[in-house]
Short mmCIF file of C-alpha atoms in Angstrom, two decimals:
data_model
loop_
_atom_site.label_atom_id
_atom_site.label_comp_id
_atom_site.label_asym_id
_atom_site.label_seq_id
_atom_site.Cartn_x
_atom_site.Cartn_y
_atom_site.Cartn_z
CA UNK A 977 50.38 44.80 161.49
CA UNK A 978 53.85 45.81 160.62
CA UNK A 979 53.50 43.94 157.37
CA UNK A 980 50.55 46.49 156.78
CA UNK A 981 52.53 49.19 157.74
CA UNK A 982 55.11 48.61 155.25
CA UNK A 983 52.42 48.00 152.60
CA UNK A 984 51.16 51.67 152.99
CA UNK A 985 54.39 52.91 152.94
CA UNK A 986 55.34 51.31 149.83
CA UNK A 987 51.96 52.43 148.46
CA UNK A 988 52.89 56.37 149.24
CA UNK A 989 56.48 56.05 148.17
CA UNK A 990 55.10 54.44 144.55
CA UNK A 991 52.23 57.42 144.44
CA UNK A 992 54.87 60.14 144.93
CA UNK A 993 57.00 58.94 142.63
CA UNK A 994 53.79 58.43 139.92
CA UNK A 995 53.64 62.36 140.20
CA UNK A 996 56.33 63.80 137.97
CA UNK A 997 56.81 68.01 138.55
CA UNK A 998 58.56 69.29 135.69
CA UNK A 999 59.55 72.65 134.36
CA UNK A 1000 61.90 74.35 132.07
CA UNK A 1001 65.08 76.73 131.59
CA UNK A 1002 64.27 79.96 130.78
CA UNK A 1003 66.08 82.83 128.33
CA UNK A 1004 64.59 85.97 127.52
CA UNK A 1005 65.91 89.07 126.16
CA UNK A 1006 65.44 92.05 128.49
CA UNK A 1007 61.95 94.16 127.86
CA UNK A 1008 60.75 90.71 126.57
CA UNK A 1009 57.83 88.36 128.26
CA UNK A 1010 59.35 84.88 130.09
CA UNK A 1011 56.83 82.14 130.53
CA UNK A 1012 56.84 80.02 133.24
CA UNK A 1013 55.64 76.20 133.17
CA UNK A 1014 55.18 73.89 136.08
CA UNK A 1015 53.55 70.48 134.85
CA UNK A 1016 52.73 67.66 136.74
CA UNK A 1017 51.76 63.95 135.36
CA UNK A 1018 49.92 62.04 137.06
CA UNK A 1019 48.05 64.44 139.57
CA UNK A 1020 46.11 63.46 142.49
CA UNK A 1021 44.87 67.02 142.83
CA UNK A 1022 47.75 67.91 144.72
CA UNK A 1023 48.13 72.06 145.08
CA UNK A 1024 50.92 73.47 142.99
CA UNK A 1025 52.27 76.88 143.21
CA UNK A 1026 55.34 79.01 142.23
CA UNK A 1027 57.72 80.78 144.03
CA UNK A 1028 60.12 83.69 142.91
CA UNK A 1029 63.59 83.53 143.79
CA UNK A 1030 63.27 84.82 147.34
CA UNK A 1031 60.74 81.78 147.94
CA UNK A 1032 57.59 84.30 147.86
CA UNK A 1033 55.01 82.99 146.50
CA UNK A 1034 53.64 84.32 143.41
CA UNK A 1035 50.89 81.67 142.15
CA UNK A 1036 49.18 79.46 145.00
CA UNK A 1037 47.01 77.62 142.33
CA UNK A 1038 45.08 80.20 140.52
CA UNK A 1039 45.66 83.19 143.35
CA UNK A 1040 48.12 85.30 142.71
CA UNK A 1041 49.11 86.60 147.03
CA UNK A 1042 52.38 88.59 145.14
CA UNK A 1043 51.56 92.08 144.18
CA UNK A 1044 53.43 92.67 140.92
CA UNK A 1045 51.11 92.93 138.25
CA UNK A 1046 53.45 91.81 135.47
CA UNK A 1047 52.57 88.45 136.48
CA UNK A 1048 49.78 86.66 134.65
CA UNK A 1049 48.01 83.67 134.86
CA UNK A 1050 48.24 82.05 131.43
CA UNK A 1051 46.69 78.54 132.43
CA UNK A 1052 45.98 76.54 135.83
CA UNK A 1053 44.17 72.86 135.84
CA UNK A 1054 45.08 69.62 137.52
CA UNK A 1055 48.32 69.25 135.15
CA UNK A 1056 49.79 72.58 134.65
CA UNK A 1057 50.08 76.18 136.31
CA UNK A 1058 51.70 78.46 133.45
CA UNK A 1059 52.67 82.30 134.77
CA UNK A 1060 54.02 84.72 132.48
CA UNK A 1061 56.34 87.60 133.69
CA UNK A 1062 56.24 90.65 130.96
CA UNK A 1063 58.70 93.62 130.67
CA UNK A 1064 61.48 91.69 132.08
CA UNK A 1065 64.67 93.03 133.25
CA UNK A 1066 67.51 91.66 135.01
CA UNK A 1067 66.03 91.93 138.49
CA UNK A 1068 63.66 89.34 137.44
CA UNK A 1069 66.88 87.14 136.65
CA UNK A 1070 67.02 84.06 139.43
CA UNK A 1071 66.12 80.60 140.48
CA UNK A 1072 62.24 80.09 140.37
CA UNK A 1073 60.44 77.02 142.35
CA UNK A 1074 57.87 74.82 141.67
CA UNK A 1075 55.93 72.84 144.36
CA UNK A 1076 54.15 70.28 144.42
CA UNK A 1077 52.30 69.66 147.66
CA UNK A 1078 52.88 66.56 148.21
CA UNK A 1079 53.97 63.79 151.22
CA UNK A 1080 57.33 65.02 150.82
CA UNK A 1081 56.36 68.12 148.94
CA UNK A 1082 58.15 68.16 145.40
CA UNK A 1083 60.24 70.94 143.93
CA UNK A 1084 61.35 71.71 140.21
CA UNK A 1085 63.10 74.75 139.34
CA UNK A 1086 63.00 77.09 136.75
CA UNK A 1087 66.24 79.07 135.98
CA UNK A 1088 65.44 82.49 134.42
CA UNK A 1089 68.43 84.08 132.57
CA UNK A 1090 67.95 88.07 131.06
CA UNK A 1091 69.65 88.68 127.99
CA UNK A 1092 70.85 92.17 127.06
CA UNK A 1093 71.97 92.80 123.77
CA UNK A 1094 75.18 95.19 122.69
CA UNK A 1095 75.01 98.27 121.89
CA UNK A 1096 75.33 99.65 117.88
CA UNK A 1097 78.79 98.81 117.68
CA UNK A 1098 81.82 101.98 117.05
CA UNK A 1099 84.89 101.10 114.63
CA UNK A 1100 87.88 103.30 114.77
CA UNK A 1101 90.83 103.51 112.86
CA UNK A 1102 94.62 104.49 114.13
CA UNK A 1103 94.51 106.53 110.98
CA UNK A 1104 92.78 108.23 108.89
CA UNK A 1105 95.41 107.28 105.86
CA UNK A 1106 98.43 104.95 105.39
CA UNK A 1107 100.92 104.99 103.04
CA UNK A 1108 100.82 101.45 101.36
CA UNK A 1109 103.42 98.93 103.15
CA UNK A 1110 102.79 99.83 106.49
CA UNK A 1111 100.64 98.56 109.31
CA UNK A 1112 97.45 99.86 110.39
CA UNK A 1113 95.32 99.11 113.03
CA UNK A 1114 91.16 99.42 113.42
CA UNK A 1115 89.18 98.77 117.28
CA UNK A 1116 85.44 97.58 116.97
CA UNK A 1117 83.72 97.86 120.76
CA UNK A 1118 80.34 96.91 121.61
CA UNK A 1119 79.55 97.57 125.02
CA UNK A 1120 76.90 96.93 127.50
CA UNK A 1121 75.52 93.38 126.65
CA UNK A 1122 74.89 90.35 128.91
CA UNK A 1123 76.49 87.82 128.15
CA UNK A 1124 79.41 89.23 126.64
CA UNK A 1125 79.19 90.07 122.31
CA UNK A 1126 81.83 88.46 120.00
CA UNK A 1127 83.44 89.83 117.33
CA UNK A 1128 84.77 88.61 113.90
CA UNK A 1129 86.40 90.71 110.75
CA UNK A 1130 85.64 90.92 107.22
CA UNK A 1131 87.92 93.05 104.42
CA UNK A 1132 86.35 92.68 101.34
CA UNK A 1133 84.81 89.14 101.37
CA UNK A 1134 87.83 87.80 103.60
CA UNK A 1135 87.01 86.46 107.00
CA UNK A 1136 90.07 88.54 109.44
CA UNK A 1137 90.17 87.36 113.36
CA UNK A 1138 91.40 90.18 115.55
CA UNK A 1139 92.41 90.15 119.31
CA UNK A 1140 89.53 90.67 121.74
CA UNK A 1141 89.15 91.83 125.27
CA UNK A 1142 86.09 91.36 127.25
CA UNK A 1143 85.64 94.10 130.48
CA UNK A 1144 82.46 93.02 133.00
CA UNK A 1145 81.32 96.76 134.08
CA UNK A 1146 79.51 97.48 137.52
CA UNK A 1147 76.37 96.04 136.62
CA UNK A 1148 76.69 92.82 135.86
CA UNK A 1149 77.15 93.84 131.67
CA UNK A 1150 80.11 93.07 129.48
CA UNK A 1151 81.75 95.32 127.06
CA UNK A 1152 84.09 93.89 124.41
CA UNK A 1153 86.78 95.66 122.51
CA UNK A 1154 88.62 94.23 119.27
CA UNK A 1155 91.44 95.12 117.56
CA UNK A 1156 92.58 94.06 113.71
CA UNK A 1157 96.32 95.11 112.54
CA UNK A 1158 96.81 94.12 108.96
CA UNK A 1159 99.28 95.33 106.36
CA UNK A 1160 97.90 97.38 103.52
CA UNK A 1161 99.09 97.89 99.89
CA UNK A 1162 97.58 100.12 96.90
CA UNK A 1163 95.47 97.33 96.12
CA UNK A 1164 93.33 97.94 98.96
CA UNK A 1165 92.67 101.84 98.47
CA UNK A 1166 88.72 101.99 99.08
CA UNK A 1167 88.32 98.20 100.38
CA UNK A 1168 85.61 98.02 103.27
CA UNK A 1169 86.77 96.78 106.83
CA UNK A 1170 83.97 95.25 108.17
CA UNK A 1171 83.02 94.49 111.76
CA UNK A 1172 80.84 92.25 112.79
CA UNK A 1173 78.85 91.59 116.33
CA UNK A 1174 77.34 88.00 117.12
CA UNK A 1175 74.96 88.06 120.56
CA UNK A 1176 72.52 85.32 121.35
CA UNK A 1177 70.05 88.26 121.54
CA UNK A 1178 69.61 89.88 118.75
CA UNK A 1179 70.95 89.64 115.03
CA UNK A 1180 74.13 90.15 114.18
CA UNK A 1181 75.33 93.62 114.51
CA UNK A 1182 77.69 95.49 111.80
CA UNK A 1183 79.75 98.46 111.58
CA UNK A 1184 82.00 99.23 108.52
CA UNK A 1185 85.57 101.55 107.25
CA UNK A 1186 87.18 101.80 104.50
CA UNK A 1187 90.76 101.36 104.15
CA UNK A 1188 92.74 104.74 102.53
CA UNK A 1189 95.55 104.30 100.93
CA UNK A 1190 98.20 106.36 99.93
CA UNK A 1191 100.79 105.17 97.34
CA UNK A 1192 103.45 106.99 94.79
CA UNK A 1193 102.38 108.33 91.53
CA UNK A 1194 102.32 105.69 88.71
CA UNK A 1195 103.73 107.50 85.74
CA UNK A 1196 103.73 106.79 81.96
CA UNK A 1197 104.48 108.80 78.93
CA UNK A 1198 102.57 108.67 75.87
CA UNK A 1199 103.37 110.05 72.66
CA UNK A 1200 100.65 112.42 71.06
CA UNK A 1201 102.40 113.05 67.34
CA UNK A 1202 103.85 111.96 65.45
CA UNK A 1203 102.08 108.42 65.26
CA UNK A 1204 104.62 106.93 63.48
CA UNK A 1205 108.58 107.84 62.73
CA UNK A 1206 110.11 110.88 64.65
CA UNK A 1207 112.05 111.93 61.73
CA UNK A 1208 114.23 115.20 60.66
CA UNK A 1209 112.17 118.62 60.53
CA UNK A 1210 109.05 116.62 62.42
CA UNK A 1211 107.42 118.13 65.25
CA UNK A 1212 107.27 115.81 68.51
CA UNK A 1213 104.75 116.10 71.57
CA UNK A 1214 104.48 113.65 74.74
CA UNK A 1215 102.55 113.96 77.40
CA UNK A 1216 102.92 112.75 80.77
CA UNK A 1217 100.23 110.76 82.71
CA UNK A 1218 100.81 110.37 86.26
CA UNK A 1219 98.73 109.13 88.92
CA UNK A 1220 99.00 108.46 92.90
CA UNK A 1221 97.37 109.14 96.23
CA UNK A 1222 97.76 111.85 97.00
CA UNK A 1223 97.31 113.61 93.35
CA UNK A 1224 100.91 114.40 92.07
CA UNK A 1225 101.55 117.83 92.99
CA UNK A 1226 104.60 118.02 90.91
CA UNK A 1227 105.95 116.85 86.97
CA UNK A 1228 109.58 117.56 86.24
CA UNK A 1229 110.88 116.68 82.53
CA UNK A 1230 114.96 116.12 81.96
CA UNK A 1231 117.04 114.26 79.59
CA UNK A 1232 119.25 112.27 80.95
CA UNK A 1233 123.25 113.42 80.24
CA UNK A 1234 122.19 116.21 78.80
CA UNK A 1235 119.86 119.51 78.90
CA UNK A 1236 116.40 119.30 77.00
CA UNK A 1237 116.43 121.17 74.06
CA UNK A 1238 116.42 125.17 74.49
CA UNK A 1239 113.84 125.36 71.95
CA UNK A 1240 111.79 123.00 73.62
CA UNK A 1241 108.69 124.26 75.41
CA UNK A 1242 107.40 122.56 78.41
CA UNK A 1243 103.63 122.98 79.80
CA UNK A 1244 102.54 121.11 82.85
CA UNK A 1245 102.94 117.43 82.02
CA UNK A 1246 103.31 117.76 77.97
CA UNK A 1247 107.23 118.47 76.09
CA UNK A 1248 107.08 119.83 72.86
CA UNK A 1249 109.58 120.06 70.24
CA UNK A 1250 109.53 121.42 66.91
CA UNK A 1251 111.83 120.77 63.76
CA UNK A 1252 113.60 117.81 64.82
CA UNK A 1253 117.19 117.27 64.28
CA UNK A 1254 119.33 113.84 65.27
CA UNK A 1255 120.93 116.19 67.81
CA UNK A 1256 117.98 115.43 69.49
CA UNK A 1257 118.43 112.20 70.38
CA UNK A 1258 118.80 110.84 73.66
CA UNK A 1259 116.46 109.62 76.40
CA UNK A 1260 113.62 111.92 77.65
CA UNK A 1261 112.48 111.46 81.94
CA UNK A 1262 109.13 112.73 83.27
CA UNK A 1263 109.11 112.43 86.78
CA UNK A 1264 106.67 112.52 89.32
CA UNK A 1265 106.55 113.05 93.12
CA UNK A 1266 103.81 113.64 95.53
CA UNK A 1267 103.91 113.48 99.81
CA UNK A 1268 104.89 109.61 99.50
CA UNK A 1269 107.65 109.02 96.99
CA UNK A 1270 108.31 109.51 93.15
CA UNK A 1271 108.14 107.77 90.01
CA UNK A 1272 109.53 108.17 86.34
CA UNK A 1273 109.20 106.81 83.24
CA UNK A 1274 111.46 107.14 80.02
CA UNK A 1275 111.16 107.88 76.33
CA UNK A 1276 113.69 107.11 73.98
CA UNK A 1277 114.00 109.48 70.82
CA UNK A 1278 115.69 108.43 67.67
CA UNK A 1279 115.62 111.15 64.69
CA UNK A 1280 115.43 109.62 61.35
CA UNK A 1281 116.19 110.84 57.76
CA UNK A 1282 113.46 113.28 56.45
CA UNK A 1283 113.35 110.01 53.99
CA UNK A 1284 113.51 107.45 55.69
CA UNK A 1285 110.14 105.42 56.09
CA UNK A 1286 106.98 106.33 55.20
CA UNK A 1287 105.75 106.29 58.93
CA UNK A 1288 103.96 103.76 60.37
CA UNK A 1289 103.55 100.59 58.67
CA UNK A 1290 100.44 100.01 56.80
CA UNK A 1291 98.10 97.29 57.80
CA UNK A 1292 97.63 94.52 55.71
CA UNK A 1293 94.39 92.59 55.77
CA UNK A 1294 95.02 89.36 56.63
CA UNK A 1295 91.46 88.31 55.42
CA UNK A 1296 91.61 89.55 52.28
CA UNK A 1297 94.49 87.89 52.07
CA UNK A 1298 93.51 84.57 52.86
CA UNK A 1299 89.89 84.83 50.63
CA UNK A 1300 92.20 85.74 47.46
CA UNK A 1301 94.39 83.11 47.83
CA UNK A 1302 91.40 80.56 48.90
CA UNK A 1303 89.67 81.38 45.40
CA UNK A 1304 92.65 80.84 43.51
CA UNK A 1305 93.55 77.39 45.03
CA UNK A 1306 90.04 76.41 44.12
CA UNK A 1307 89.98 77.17 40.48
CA UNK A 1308 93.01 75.67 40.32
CA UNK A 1309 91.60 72.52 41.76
CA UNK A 1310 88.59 72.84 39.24
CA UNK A 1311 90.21 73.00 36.30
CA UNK A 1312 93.20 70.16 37.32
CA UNK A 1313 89.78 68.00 37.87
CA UNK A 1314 88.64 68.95 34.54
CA UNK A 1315 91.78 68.24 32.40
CA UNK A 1316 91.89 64.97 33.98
CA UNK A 1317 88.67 64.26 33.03
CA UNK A 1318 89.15 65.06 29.54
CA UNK A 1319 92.63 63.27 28.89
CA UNK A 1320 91.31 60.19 30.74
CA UNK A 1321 88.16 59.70 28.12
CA UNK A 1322 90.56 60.56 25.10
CA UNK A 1323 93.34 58.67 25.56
CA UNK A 1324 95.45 56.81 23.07
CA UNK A 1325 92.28 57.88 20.45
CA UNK A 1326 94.12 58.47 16.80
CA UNK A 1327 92.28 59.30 13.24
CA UNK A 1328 93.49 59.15 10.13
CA UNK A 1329 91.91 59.04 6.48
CA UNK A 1330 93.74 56.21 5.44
CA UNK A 1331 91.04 53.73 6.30
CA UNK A 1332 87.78 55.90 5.10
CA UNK A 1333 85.48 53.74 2.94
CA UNK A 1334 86.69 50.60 4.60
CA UNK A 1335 83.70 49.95 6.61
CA UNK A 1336 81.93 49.20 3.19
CA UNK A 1337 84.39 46.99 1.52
CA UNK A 1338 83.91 43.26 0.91
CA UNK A 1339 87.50 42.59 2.08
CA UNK A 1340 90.81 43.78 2.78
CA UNK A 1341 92.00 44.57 -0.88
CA UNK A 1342 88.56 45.98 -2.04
CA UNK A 1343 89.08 48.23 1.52
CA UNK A 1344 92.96 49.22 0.23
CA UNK A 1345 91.85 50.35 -3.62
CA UNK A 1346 88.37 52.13 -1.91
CA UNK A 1347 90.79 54.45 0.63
CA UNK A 1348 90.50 57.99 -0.63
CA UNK A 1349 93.65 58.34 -2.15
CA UNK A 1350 95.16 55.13 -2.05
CA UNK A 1351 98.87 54.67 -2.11
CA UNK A 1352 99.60 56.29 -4.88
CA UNK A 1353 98.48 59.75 -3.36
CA UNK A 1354 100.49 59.38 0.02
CA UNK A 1355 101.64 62.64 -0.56
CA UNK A 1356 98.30 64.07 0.06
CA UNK A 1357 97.57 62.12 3.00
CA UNK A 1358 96.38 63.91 6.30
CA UNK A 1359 96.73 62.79 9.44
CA UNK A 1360 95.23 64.12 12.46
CA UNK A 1361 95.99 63.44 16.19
CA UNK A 1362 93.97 64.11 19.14
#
C-alpha cells in the first residue's frame, strides 16, 4: 500500500511538472495596446486565468468577472488565454499573474512596464552672441519621460558630450537637463549646435542653434588705378575693404610719421590723390574698428620718374613661345637629315674629262691618244668636282 502511495505521488509530481505556464515581459508606450500571453504545454484541461496586479481577476477562462472594458479577449483554448489591455497608462503599470489551476496551482508573471516619451526638447543659449575666443554655454532639457531621455551633441557633423542631470518629478517622470560649454572662434559664425534626444519610446528627438559669432574686422587695401607704376604727375586711388561681425562702423586712413597729403581727398573707405610727387612717399594705414577690436592693413607708395617704366609688364606668351621655337628645331632636324643623306650617297665621287672615249679603246695607249685633248692640250683640261 505505501508503495502505491508513493507511486501516485510520483505520478502527480511528474504531471505537474509536464504542464509548463509561461508568459512574457511586457513594454508599451503609454496610449498604446499591451498584450498579455499565458501559455501552457501540455494541458490537461486545467482552468487558467489572469489576475491584475491587485490579484483581481480579470480573465477566468473566457469570462471576463473585471469590469474595465479595455480588456479584451484576443484568444482562449486549452493552450493559451491572450488578453489585451488598450489605451494604457501608467496605472496599468504592475506585476500581472497567471494561474494555472493545478495540484499545487501554478503561477507565471507578466511584468507590465509604461513608457512615456519626452517632451519636444528646448535648447537655450547663455548668449545670444560671443565674441570669438571666449566660452559659451547652450542647455538642452527634455522633460517628462519615463524612463529618463539621454542626450548627446552635434556642432556641425562633430559628435560633442555635455554634462547631464536627470530630476525624477512627483509622478514618477524624469526630466533631464544638459549642458555643452565649448570655445568658439570666427570659424564657427553660423555653425548649427545640435541636440539630440534618445528614448526607448519614440525616435530620436532634435532641437537645433546656431552659434553667432562676433570677431574684428578683417581689413585689406586694394589699389583701384593706376594698375601698374605710381609714377610722377599720376593719379592714385585705394580703397579699403573691411569686414567683421559686427559690420565696421568706422574706417580711419593715416600715414604713418607723417600727415596724408592736404590735397588728398578721403571718402568713406577710398584715398585719392592726384598729381603725384616722390614727396608722397611713405606708408599709407586704413584702419578699421567695430564693438570687438580693430584691424589695419598697409600700403606702401613709391613715386617713380614720369619715365620710368612703361607700367606694368607685358605678358609674354609662353605658348607661342614654345610652338616657334618647336618649328624651328624641327626644320632644322629635317634638313641636317637631308644633307646627310646627300653627302653619304656622293662621297669621294670625282669626274674629270681626261678619261672620255676610254670605254671604247682596245687598250691603254689607244685609250691615252682617244682622250679629248690628249696631253698636248692640258691646258684646256677641265676638271670638275662634286
Amino acid at each position: 500500500l505505501l508503495l502505491l502511495l508513493l507511486l501516485l505521488l510520483l505520478l502527480l509530481v511528474i504531471h505537474s511538472q509536464g504542464q509548463n505556464l509561461v508568459t512574457d515581459m511586457i513594454s508599451v508606450v503609454e496610449g498604446e495596446t499591451a498584450t498579455i500571453s499565458c501559455r501552457v504545454k501540455n494541458n490537461d484541461d486545467s482552468v487558467i486565468q489572469l489576475l491584475n496586479p491587485n490579484r483581481q481577476t480579470i480573465y477566468f477562462r473566457d469570462v471576463r468577472p473585471l469590469k474595465d472594458s479595455r480588456f479584451n479577449l484576443v484568444n482562449f483554448s486549452d493552450n493559451e488565454l491572450r488578453v489585451a489591455l488598450t489605451n494604457v497608462t501608467l496605472s496599468d503599470e504592475g506585476r500581472y499573474v497567471c494561474q494555472l489551476y493545478t495540484d499545487p496551482p501554478q503561477e507565471a508573471y507578466a511584468d507590465i512596464t509604461v513608457l512615456v516619451p519626452p517632451g519636444s526638447p528646448i535648447i537655450e543659449s547663455r548668449e545670444e552672441a560671443v565674441s570669438e575666443g571666449n566660452e559659451t554655454e547652450i542647455s538642452c532639457t527634455a522633460m517628462g519621460s519615463k524612463p529618463a531621455a539621454s542626450i548627446t551633441w552635434r556642432k556641425g557633423n562633430k559628435e560633442l558630450t555635455g554634462v547631464s542631470v536627470v530630476e525624477e518629478t512627483y509622478d514618477r517622470m524624469f526630466t533631464i537637463t544638459s549642458r555643452l560649454t565649448l570655445m568658439v572662434y570666427k570659424e564657427d559664425d553660423g555653425t548649427p549646435v545640435t541636440c539630440v534626444v534618445h528614448h526607448p519610446a519614440t525616435k530620436d528627438l532634435q532641437a537645433q542653434t546656431f552659434l553667432e559669432v562676433q570677431y574684428k574686422p578683417e581689413v585689406k587695401i586694394v589699389v583701384e588705378f593706376p594698375e601698374g607704376l605710381t609714377r610722377e604727375g599720376e593719379n592714385l586711388e585705394l580703397t579699403c575693404k573691411a569686414k567683421g561681425k559686427p559690420q565696421p562702423h568706422q574706417i580711419n586712413w593715416l600715414k604713418l610719421d607723417d600727415d596724408v597729403p592736404s590735397h588728398a581727398v578721403i571718402t568713406g573707405s577710398d584715398l585719392f590723390i592726384e598729381n603725384l610727387n616722390k614727396s608722397f612717399n611713405g606708408t599709407y594705414r586704413c584702419v578699421a574698428s567695430n564693438l570687438v577690436g580693430e584691424a589695419h592693413d598697409d600700403y606702401i607708395l613709391y613715386v617713380y620718374d614720369s619715365r620710368a617704366g612703361g607700367g606694368a609688364p607685358q605678358k609674354i606668351d609662353h605658348a607661342v613661345i614654345g610652338g616657334v621655337v618647336a618649328v624651328v628645331v624641327f626644320a632644322m632636324l629635317c634638313l641636317l637629315i637631308i644633307l646627310g643623306r646627300y653627302f653619304a650617297r656622293h662621297k669621294g665621287t670625282y669626274f674629270t674629262h681626261e678619261a672620255k672615249g676610254a670605254d671604247d679603246a682596245a687598250d691603254a695607249d689607244t685609250a691615252i691618244i682617244n682622250a679629248e685633248g690628249g696631253h698636248s692640250n692640258s691646258d684646256d683640261k677641265k676638271e670638275y668636282y662634286i
